[in-house]
Short mmCIF file of C-alpha atoms in Angstrom, two decimals:
data_model
loop_
_atom_site.label_atom_id
_atom_site.label_comp_id
_atom_site.label_asym_id
_atom_site.label_seq_id
_atom_site.Cartn_x
_atom_site.Cartn_y
_atom_site.Cartn_z
CA MET A 1 2.78 18.46 -32.70
CA THR A 2 3.98 15.62 -30.50
CA ASN A 3 5.58 18.03 -28.04
CA LEU A 4 2.34 20.03 -27.83
CA ILE A 5 0.31 16.89 -27.08
CA VAL A 6 2.86 15.82 -24.45
CA GLU A 7 2.72 19.23 -22.77
CA ILE A 8 -1.09 19.47 -22.76
CA SER A 9 -1.38 15.86 -21.52
CA LYS A 10 0.87 16.68 -18.57
CA TYR A 11 -1.50 19.34 -17.29
CA LEU A 12 -4.61 17.30 -18.09
CA MET A 13 -3.26 14.36 -16.04
CA ILE A 14 -2.60 16.67 -13.09
CA LEU A 15 -6.13 18.10 -13.36
CA LEU A 16 -7.71 14.65 -13.59
CA MET A 17 -5.66 13.41 -10.65
CA ALA A 18 -6.86 16.38 -8.60
CA VAL A 19 -10.46 15.61 -9.61
CA TYR A 20 -10.02 11.97 -8.59
CA THR A 21 -8.48 12.95 -5.24
CA TYR A 22 -11.21 15.48 -4.49
CA ALA A 23 -13.84 12.83 -5.18
CA ASN A 24 -11.98 10.46 -2.87
CA PHE A 25 -12.68 12.73 0.11
CA ARG A 26 -16.01 14.09 -1.14
CA PHE A 27 -17.29 10.51 -1.04
CA PHE A 28 -17.38 10.54 2.77
CA SER A 29 -19.71 13.57 2.92
CA PHE A 30 -22.63 11.85 1.16
CA PRO A 31 -25.04 9.84 3.35
CA ASP A 32 -26.91 8.05 0.53
CA MET A 33 -25.39 5.25 -1.53
CA GLU A 34 -26.66 6.57 -4.87
CA ARG A 35 -24.60 9.75 -4.68
CA LYS A 36 -21.61 7.74 -3.50
CA ARG A 37 -21.93 5.52 -6.56
CA LYS A 38 -21.92 8.60 -8.82
CA VAL A 39 -18.71 9.82 -7.15
CA CYS A 40 -17.08 6.43 -7.72
CA ALA A 41 -18.17 6.48 -11.38
CA ARG A 42 -16.55 9.92 -11.74
CA GLN A 43 -13.37 8.49 -10.25
CA ASN A 44 -13.39 5.63 -12.78
CA ARG A 45 -13.66 8.06 -15.69
CA ALA A 46 -10.80 10.18 -14.34
CA MET A 47 -8.57 7.13 -13.81
CA PHE A 48 -9.12 5.72 -17.30
CA ALA A 49 -8.49 9.16 -18.81
CA ILE A 50 -5.18 9.49 -16.93
CA HIS A 51 -4.22 5.99 -18.00
CA PHE A 52 -5.03 6.74 -21.66
CA LEU A 53 -3.14 10.04 -21.70
CA ALA A 54 -0.02 8.53 -20.11
CA TYR A 55 0.18 5.69 -22.62
CA LEU A 56 -0.59 8.07 -25.49
CA VAL A 57 2.43 10.15 -24.47
CA MET A 58 4.65 7.07 -24.18
CA PHE A 59 3.42 5.84 -27.58
CA LEU A 60 4.21 9.17 -29.23
CA LYS A 61 7.64 9.38 -27.61
CA THR A 62 8.56 5.87 -28.83
CA GLU A 63 9.98 5.66 -32.34
CA ASP A 64 10.42 1.90 -32.59
CA GLU A 65 7.35 0.36 -34.25
CA GLY A 66 7.79 -2.96 -32.48
CA MET A 67 7.84 -1.22 -29.11
CA GLN A 68 4.79 0.84 -30.10
CA ALA A 69 2.87 -2.35 -30.87
CA MET A 70 3.94 -3.80 -27.53
CA LEU A 71 2.82 -0.63 -25.76
CA LEU A 72 -0.61 -0.78 -27.40
CA ALA A 73 -1.07 -4.44 -26.44
CA PHE A 74 0.10 -3.78 -22.89
CA TYR A 75 -2.22 -0.79 -22.57
CA GLY A 76 -5.16 -2.84 -23.84
CA ALA A 77 -4.39 -5.67 -21.40
CA GLN A 78 -4.38 -3.21 -18.50
CA VAL A 79 -7.72 -1.70 -19.54
CA VAL A 80 -9.27 -5.17 -19.67
CA PHE A 81 -7.82 -5.98 -16.25
CA PHE A 82 -9.13 -2.79 -14.63
CA LEU A 83 -12.61 -3.24 -16.13
CA CYS A 84 -12.75 -6.87 -15.01
CA TYR A 85 -11.46 -6.08 -11.53
CA ILE A 86 -13.96 -3.25 -10.99
CA TYR A 87 -17.07 -4.96 -12.37
CA LEU A 88 -16.39 -8.56 -11.39
CA TYR A 89 -15.79 -7.47 -7.79
CA ARG A 90 -19.25 -5.90 -7.77
CA LEU A 91 -20.69 -9.07 -9.30
CA LEU A 92 -19.01 -11.36 -6.76
CA TYR A 93 -19.76 -9.21 -3.70
CA ARG A 94 -22.91 -7.07 -3.70
CA ASN A 95 -21.84 -4.94 -0.73
CA VAL A 96 -18.28 -4.23 -1.85
CA SER A 97 -16.69 -0.86 -1.06
CA ARG A 98 -16.40 0.72 -4.50
CA LEU A 99 -14.15 3.46 -3.15
CA LEU A 100 -11.59 0.95 -1.91
CA VAL A 101 -11.68 -0.90 -5.26
CA ASN A 102 -11.21 2.40 -7.11
CA ASN A 103 -8.27 3.44 -4.94
CA ALA A 104 -6.53 0.09 -5.41
CA CYS A 105 -6.93 0.47 -9.19
CA MET A 106 -5.72 4.08 -9.15
CA LEU A 107 -2.56 3.18 -7.22
CA LEU A 108 -1.93 0.25 -9.57
CA CYS A 109 -2.50 2.56 -12.53
CA VAL A 110 0.19 4.97 -11.32
CA GLY A 111 2.53 2.06 -10.71
CA PHE A 112 1.99 0.64 -14.21
CA ILE A 113 2.59 4.04 -15.82
CA MET A 114 5.86 4.64 -13.99
CA LEU A 115 7.16 1.06 -14.34
CA THR A 116 6.37 1.09 -18.07
CA ARG A 117 8.28 4.34 -18.46
CA LEU A 118 11.23 3.11 -16.36
CA SER A 119 11.53 -0.29 -18.04
CA MET A 120 11.02 0.85 -21.63
CA ALA A 121 14.74 0.58 -22.39
CA LYS A 122 14.67 -3.11 -21.38
CA GLY A 123 11.63 -4.15 -23.38
CA LEU A 124 9.10 -3.57 -20.57
CA ASP A 125 10.51 -6.55 -18.65
CA LYS A 126 9.68 -5.35 -15.14
CA ALA A 127 6.37 -3.76 -16.12
CA LEU A 128 5.17 -6.97 -17.80
CA ARG A 129 6.32 -9.07 -14.87
CA GLN A 130 4.55 -6.76 -12.44
CA PHE A 131 1.36 -6.92 -14.51
CA ALA A 132 1.37 -10.73 -14.49
CA ILE A 133 1.85 -10.73 -10.71
CA VAL A 134 -0.96 -8.19 -10.25
CA VAL A 135 -3.42 -10.29 -12.28
CA ILE A 136 -2.61 -13.47 -10.36
CA SER A 137 -2.64 -11.67 -7.00
CA ALA A 138 -5.99 -10.02 -7.72
CA ALA A 139 -7.57 -13.38 -8.59
CA LEU A 140 -6.21 -15.05 -5.44
CA ALA A 141 -7.17 -12.16 -3.16
CA TRP A 142 -10.78 -12.25 -4.38
CA LEU A 143 -11.19 -15.35 -2.19
CA VAL A 144 -10.38 -13.47 1.03
CA PRO A 145 -13.81 -11.82 1.61
CA TYR A 146 -15.49 -15.15 0.78
CA ILE A 147 -13.42 -16.91 3.44
CA MET A 148 -14.05 -14.19 6.03
CA GLU A 149 -17.82 -14.41 5.48
CA ARG A 150 -17.78 -18.14 6.22
CA VAL A 151 -15.04 -18.70 8.81
CA TRP A 152 -15.99 -17.35 12.22
CA GLN A 153 -13.29 -18.85 14.42
CA LEU A 154 -10.24 -16.98 13.15
CA TYR A 155 -9.55 -15.54 16.62
CA LYS A 156 -8.83 -19.05 17.99
CA LEU A 157 -5.74 -19.52 15.83
CA GLN A 158 -3.53 -17.02 17.66
CA TRP A 159 -0.57 -19.37 18.18
CA VAL A 160 -0.82 -20.66 14.61
CA TYR A 161 -0.34 -17.07 13.42
CA ALA A 162 2.55 -16.47 15.81
CA GLY A 163 4.26 -19.81 15.26
CA ALA A 164 4.04 -19.73 11.48
CA GLY A 165 5.19 -16.11 11.32
CA LEU A 166 8.18 -16.65 13.57
CA LEU A 167 9.19 -19.85 11.79
CA ILE A 168 9.12 -18.13 8.39
CA LEU A 169 11.15 -15.16 9.65
CA LEU A 170 13.71 -17.52 11.21
CA VAL A 171 14.09 -19.37 7.90
CA VAL A 172 14.75 -16.06 6.14
CA TRP A 173 17.29 -15.12 8.82
CA ALA A 174 19.08 -18.47 8.47
CA ALA A 175 18.93 -19.00 4.71
CA GLY A 176 17.67 -15.77 3.13
CA ASN A 177 19.23 -13.86 0.26
CA GLU A 178 21.03 -10.66 1.19
CA SER A 179 20.03 -7.43 -0.51
CA PHE A 180 21.38 -3.96 0.37
CA GLY A 181 22.76 -5.16 3.69
CA ALA A 182 19.65 -7.06 4.83
CA GLN A 183 18.42 -10.64 4.52
CA LEU A 184 15.04 -10.10 2.93
CA SER A 185 14.05 -12.88 0.56
CA LEU A 186 13.96 -16.58 -0.18
CA THR A 187 14.31 -18.12 -3.63
CA ILE A 188 11.90 -21.01 -4.24
CA ALA A 189 11.86 -22.72 -7.66
CA GLY A 190 13.60 -19.70 -9.16
CA VAL A 191 11.05 -17.23 -7.71
CA SER A 192 12.19 -14.66 -5.15
CA ILE A 193 9.74 -14.15 -2.26
CA GLN A 194 9.92 -11.64 0.60
CA PRO A 195 8.10 -13.47 3.42
CA SER A 196 8.08 -10.55 5.87
CA GLU A 197 5.43 -8.89 3.65
CA PHE A 198 3.01 -11.72 4.46
CA VAL A 199 4.03 -12.17 8.09
CA LYS A 200 2.81 -8.59 8.67
CA LEU A 201 -0.70 -9.93 8.16
CA THR A 202 -0.35 -12.95 10.47
CA PHE A 203 1.31 -10.65 13.01
CA VAL A 204 -1.75 -8.37 13.09
CA PHE A 205 -4.11 -11.36 13.35
CA PHE A 206 -2.05 -12.74 16.23
CA ALA A 207 -2.15 -9.50 18.23
CA ALA A 208 -5.87 -9.00 17.49
CA SER A 209 -6.66 -12.58 18.58
CA MET A 210 -4.79 -12.23 21.86
CA PHE A 211 -6.25 -8.85 22.80
CA TYR A 212 -9.75 -9.96 21.79
CA GLN A 213 -9.62 -12.82 24.28
CA SER A 214 -8.10 -10.85 27.16
CA THR A 215 -6.26 -7.65 28.03
CA ASP A 216 -5.05 -8.64 31.47
CA PHE A 217 -1.40 -8.12 32.36
CA LYS A 218 -0.40 -11.75 31.80
CA THR A 219 -1.87 -11.82 28.28
CA ILE A 220 -0.25 -8.50 27.43
CA ALA A 221 3.13 -9.73 28.69
CA VAL A 222 2.93 -12.96 26.67
CA THR A 223 1.74 -11.15 23.55
CA THR A 224 4.46 -8.51 23.89
CA ALA A 225 7.10 -11.21 24.24
CA ALA A 226 5.91 -12.93 21.06
CA ALA A 227 5.73 -9.61 19.20
CA ALA A 228 9.22 -8.71 20.41
CA ALA A 229 10.47 -12.06 19.08
CA HIS A 230 9.16 -11.14 15.61
CA VAL A 231 10.88 -7.76 15.75
CA LEU A 232 14.17 -9.18 17.07
CA VAL A 233 14.37 -11.76 14.29
CA LEU A 234 13.84 -8.96 11.75
CA VAL A 235 16.56 -6.93 13.46
CA ALA A 236 18.88 -9.95 13.33
CA SER A 237 18.12 -10.15 9.58
CA ARG A 238 18.87 -6.40 9.40
CA ASP A 239 15.41 -5.81 7.91
CA LEU A 240 14.96 -2.72 10.04
CA GLY A 241 12.28 -1.06 7.91
CA ASN A 242 9.86 -3.93 8.42
CA ALA A 243 10.92 -4.25 12.06
CA LEU A 244 9.76 -0.66 12.55
CA ILE A 245 6.43 -1.36 10.83
CA TYR A 246 5.81 -4.38 13.08
CA PHE A 247 6.74 -2.40 16.17
CA VAL A 248 4.52 0.59 15.41
CA SER A 249 1.51 -1.55 14.46
CA TYR A 250 1.79 -3.64 17.63
CA LEU A 251 2.19 -0.60 19.86
CA MET A 252 -0.88 1.11 18.39
CA MET A 253 -2.98 -2.07 18.60
CA LEU A 254 -1.95 -2.45 22.24
CA PHE A 255 -3.02 1.11 22.95
CA VAL A 256 -6.39 0.71 21.19
CA ALA A 257 -7.09 -2.56 23.03
CA THR A 258 -6.17 -1.24 26.50
CA SER A 259 -6.46 2.60 26.29
CA ASN A 260 -3.43 2.61 28.59
CA TRP A 261 -1.17 5.64 28.05
CA PHE A 262 1.61 4.05 30.09
CA TYR A 263 1.97 1.22 27.57
CA LEU A 264 2.07 3.75 24.72
CA GLY A 265 4.68 5.93 26.42
CA ALA A 266 6.84 3.01 27.54
CA GLY A 267 6.70 1.48 24.08
CA ALA A 268 7.64 4.74 22.39
CA ALA A 269 10.56 5.21 24.77
CA GLY A 270 11.70 1.63 24.17
CA GLY A 271 11.45 2.14 20.42
CA ALA A 272 13.57 5.30 20.59
CA GLY A 273 16.20 3.42 22.59
CA ALA A 274 16.16 0.55 20.08
CA ALA A 275 16.67 3.03 17.22
CA VAL A 276 19.76 4.43 18.94
CA ALA A 277 21.08 0.91 19.52
CA ALA A 278 20.49 0.01 15.85
CA TYR A 279 22.47 3.07 14.80
CA HIS A 280 25.48 1.87 16.77
CA MET A 281 25.10 -1.81 15.84
CA PHE A 282 24.65 -1.65 12.05
CA SER A 283 26.95 0.11 9.61
CA HIS A 284 24.29 0.39 6.88
CA VAL A 285 22.02 2.21 9.33
CA ARG A 286 24.79 4.71 10.05
CA ARG A 287 25.28 5.22 6.31
CA ARG A 288 21.58 5.92 5.81
CA VAL A 289 21.49 8.34 8.74
CA GLN A 290 24.56 10.11 7.40
CA ALA A 291 22.95 10.32 3.94
CA TRP A 292 19.81 11.77 5.56
CA ARG A 293 21.66 14.33 7.65
CA ASP A 294 23.95 15.64 4.91
CA PRO A 295 23.84 13.87 1.54
CA TRP A 296 25.98 16.61 -0.02
CA SER A 297 29.02 15.80 2.13
CA ASP A 298 29.60 12.59 0.15
CA VAL A 299 27.35 12.99 -2.87
CA ASP A 300 29.30 10.51 -4.99
CA ASP A 301 28.92 7.61 -2.53
CA ILE A 302 26.87 7.58 0.68
CA GLY A 303 24.66 10.52 -0.24
CA TYR A 304 24.23 9.70 -3.93
CA GLN A 305 20.79 8.08 -3.70
CA ALA A 306 19.31 10.73 -1.42
CA ALA A 307 20.82 13.55 -3.49
CA GLN A 308 19.48 12.15 -6.77
CA SER A 309 16.05 11.76 -5.20
CA LEU A 310 16.06 15.38 -4.07
CA PHE A 311 17.32 16.52 -7.48
CA ALA A 312 14.45 14.64 -9.15
CA ILE A 313 11.79 16.12 -6.85
CA GLY A 314 13.25 19.62 -7.15
CA THR A 315 13.61 19.41 -10.91
CA GLY A 316 10.02 18.28 -11.36
CA GLY A 317 8.58 21.17 -9.37
CA TRP A 318 4.81 21.45 -9.01
CA PHE A 319 3.91 20.45 -12.58
CA GLY A 320 6.63 17.94 -13.47
CA MET A 321 8.92 17.59 -16.43
CA GLY A 322 6.48 15.35 -18.29
CA LEU A 323 6.82 11.66 -19.11
CA TYR A 324 10.15 10.94 -20.80
CA GLN A 325 11.36 14.45 -20.03
CA GLY A 326 13.21 13.66 -16.77
CA MET A 327 15.99 11.30 -15.71
CA PRO A 328 14.48 9.21 -12.87
CA GLU A 329 16.63 6.23 -13.87
CA LYS A 330 19.61 8.00 -12.29
CA ILE A 331 18.16 7.22 -8.84
CA PRO A 332 19.33 3.80 -7.58
CA VAL A 333 16.44 1.37 -6.88
CA VAL A 334 14.02 3.95 -8.29
CA ASP A 335 11.37 1.37 -9.17
CA LYS A 336 11.12 0.21 -5.54
CA ASP A 337 12.14 2.47 -2.66
CA PHE A 338 12.16 5.76 -4.62
CA ILE A 339 9.18 5.43 -6.98
CA PHE A 340 7.67 8.53 -5.32
CA SER A 341 10.66 10.58 -6.52
CA ALA A 342 10.13 9.39 -10.10
CA VAL A 343 6.45 10.35 -9.93
CA SER A 344 7.39 13.78 -8.56
CA GLU A 345 9.97 14.44 -11.27
CA GLU A 346 7.96 13.54 -14.34
CA LEU A 347 4.32 13.92 -13.27
CA GLY A 348 4.85 16.79 -10.84
CA GLY A 349 4.63 17.67 -7.17
CA ILE A 350 0.85 18.26 -7.36
CA TYR A 351 0.33 14.80 -8.87
CA ALA A 352 2.61 13.23 -6.24
CA LEU A 353 0.74 14.98 -3.42
CA CYS A 354 -2.56 13.72 -4.82
CA LEU A 355 -1.07 10.22 -4.86
CA LEU A 356 -0.15 10.64 -1.20
CA PHE A 357 -3.65 11.92 -0.38
CA ILE A 358 -5.16 8.83 -2.02
CA CYS A 359 -3.03 6.68 0.30
CA VAL A 360 -4.25 8.76 3.24
CA GLY A 361 -7.83 8.31 1.99
CA CYS A 362 -7.36 4.53 2.04
CA PHE A 363 -6.11 4.78 5.61
CA LEU A 364 -9.09 6.92 6.64
CA GLN A 365 -11.46 4.34 5.21
CA PHE A 366 -9.65 1.60 7.11
CA MET A 367 -10.12 3.60 10.30
CA LEU A 368 -13.81 4.28 9.60
CA ILE A 369 -14.39 0.58 9.08
CA ALA A 370 -12.51 -0.13 12.33
CA THR A 371 -14.74 2.27 14.28
CA LYS A 372 -17.92 0.70 12.86
CA MET A 373 -17.00 -2.90 13.70
CA GLN A 374 -18.67 -4.05 16.92
CA ALA A 375 -16.50 -7.12 17.54
CA MET A 376 -13.17 -6.07 19.07
CA PHE A 377 -11.37 -8.75 17.06
CA TYR A 378 -12.46 -7.24 13.75
CA LYS A 379 -11.92 -3.72 15.04
CA LEU A 380 -8.31 -4.51 15.95
CA ILE A 381 -7.66 -6.22 12.62
CA ALA A 382 -8.84 -3.16 10.67
CA PHE A 383 -6.90 -0.79 12.91
CA GLY A 384 -3.75 -2.93 12.84
CA LEU A 385 -3.75 -3.38 9.06
CA GLY A 386 -4.45 0.33 8.61
CA THR A 387 -1.46 1.16 10.79
CA VAL A 388 0.75 -1.25 8.84
CA TYR A 389 -0.35 0.37 5.59
CA ILE A 390 0.06 4.03 6.55
CA THR A 391 3.37 3.40 8.34
CA GLN A 392 4.75 1.82 5.17
CA VAL A 393 3.53 4.78 3.09
CA PHE A 394 5.10 7.22 5.57
CA LEU A 395 8.46 5.41 5.56
CA THR A 396 8.60 5.27 1.75
CA VAL A 397 7.58 8.87 1.10
CA GLY A 398 9.55 10.17 4.08
CA GLY A 399 12.70 8.43 2.87
CA ALA A 400 12.31 9.73 -0.69
CA THR A 401 11.82 13.33 0.46
CA LYS A 402 14.59 13.23 3.11
CA PHE A 403 12.05 13.76 5.87
CA ILE A 404 13.43 10.64 7.56
CA PRO A 405 16.33 8.28 6.74
CA SER A 406 15.59 5.78 4.00
CA THR A 407 14.28 2.46 5.38
CA GLY A 408 14.14 0.37 2.20
CA VAL A 409 10.39 -0.29 2.08
CA THR A 410 8.14 -0.02 -0.96
CA LEU A 411 5.08 2.13 -1.72
CA PRO A 412 2.14 -0.33 -1.69
CA PHE A 413 0.64 -1.07 -5.14
CA VAL A 414 2.91 1.53 -6.81
CA SER A 415 6.45 0.19 -6.37
CA TYR A 416 7.82 -2.85 -8.17
CA GLY A 417 7.74 -6.06 -6.16
CA GLY A 418 5.68 -9.23 -6.34
CA SER A 419 5.52 -10.04 -2.63
CA SER A 420 4.49 -6.48 -1.80
CA VAL A 421 1.73 -6.53 -4.42
CA LEU A 422 0.24 -9.84 -3.27
CA ALA A 423 0.45 -8.90 0.42
CA THR A 424 -1.20 -5.53 -0.26
CA PHE A 425 -3.99 -7.18 -2.26
CA ILE A 426 -4.64 -9.52 0.68
CA LEU A 427 -4.56 -6.58 3.12
CA PHE A 428 -7.09 -4.58 1.06
CA ASN A 429 -9.33 -7.62 0.66
CA ILE A 430 -9.31 -8.36 4.37
CA ILE A 431 -10.60 -4.82 4.87
CA GLN A 432 -13.14 -5.43 2.09
CA GLY A 433 -14.24 -8.58 3.90
CA LEU A 434 -14.84 -6.59 7.09
CA TYR A 435 -16.75 -3.92 5.14
CA ILE A 436 -18.94 -6.56 3.48
CA LEU A 437 -19.67 -8.18 6.84
CA LYS A 438 -20.65 -4.84 8.35
CA ARG A 439 -22.88 -3.88 5.39
CA GLY A 440 -24.58 -7.28 5.67
CA GLU A 441 -25.28 -6.67 9.37
CA GLU A 442 -26.67 -3.20 8.61
CA GLU A 443 -28.98 -4.58 5.93
CA GLU A 444 -30.29 -7.23 8.35
CA ASP A 445 -30.95 -4.53 10.95
CA GLU A 446 -32.80 -2.42 8.38
CA LYS A 447 -34.98 -5.42 7.42
CA ASP A 448 -35.78 -6.13 11.08
CA GLN A 449 -36.71 -2.49 11.65
CA ALA A 450 -38.94 -2.50 8.56
CA LYS A 451 -40.70 -5.66 9.79
CA SER A 452 -41.25 -4.22 13.26
CA GLN A 453 -42.67 -1.00 11.80
CA GLY A 454 -44.93 -2.98 9.45
CA GLN A 455 -46.40 -4.90 12.39
#
């Protein structure tokens, strides 16, 4: 009986994920808010059903009664969190984007499911830690739209953003902890923090502030020099994945601000040259490129991680092995860099593609908000943060599927990692703040039009 429930649940979760993903794109076709609200309500029902089915399967597959009780309590805590996050956000901010809230919850839901499954053997240690970080991060990030509604001079702090960001990156370079060949984190009071996740945000605000004030050659040269300093410090720390994210986001913001194809072409050529130089300078880059080109030539060492990732994706096929039916734990760092492979193996290729489409849907909403913002400063912030987000998704999924060499970055909201979770919450809430500002402006315009028509 248990096996039958597990098998049926697998297909139901895929179907519900497809329904959620379809609604994610269908949302944009409706002009009136009432129909959009109904779509979001349908998404909520699909998400909670997926969440329930996944934990039902894990409960049935667990024989230890103590672990079953822990699973039930953990599941209940997550349900309470999701309900509070969805409804309190609406209570705090009347004009909130429900779609963006839903997508954040859906990505977190997938992350909780996979981390619970992966950390079951160790008493849910990582899953519980991630949940605690998510709750704290969500509460802190709720303040971001409030601040953006009331602080209008953010564009004047350009050198505060640049100075603070560079200083933090230099501290990591000088005293950071090494992990997988790169200096990524600092340990403060026993807590490990990856500062580059937060500097991404100040980096975007710096570039947006500079280009908002001027796009003459002198300003561009100064801004490019400061941006290059950020990237070079990351390169010196051998954090090349984040260096690439910074580079791509800056280049695209520069192009949007100036519409100059020469800058785009020159930057792309410079980036290609820097990639070649990094290959020759860093041994761990050469190892990752070799693993990408032919993981089978040294499958027991250099190519082991890439090969196990491909095995997992191939074994799962379109419909997956089912929760607890695969062996995702064989992939090194599976809960961070290769979480997409674990999703593909046990929940299936269709489910994993839907997850990717949800990420793309978030990016599309970021871009729509960017196009609607009248102030260039806000437009550049939305575009820059959207580029940071989708570049990180591309690097994570591309590395897991051997489309590109692995870069060691996480899948936002899904992978394990406290700094990534908090930074992504702040990123999403900055976009929410922009959306709320725009909806407020539109409502004021509608009131003015109604008054003029009444007169």
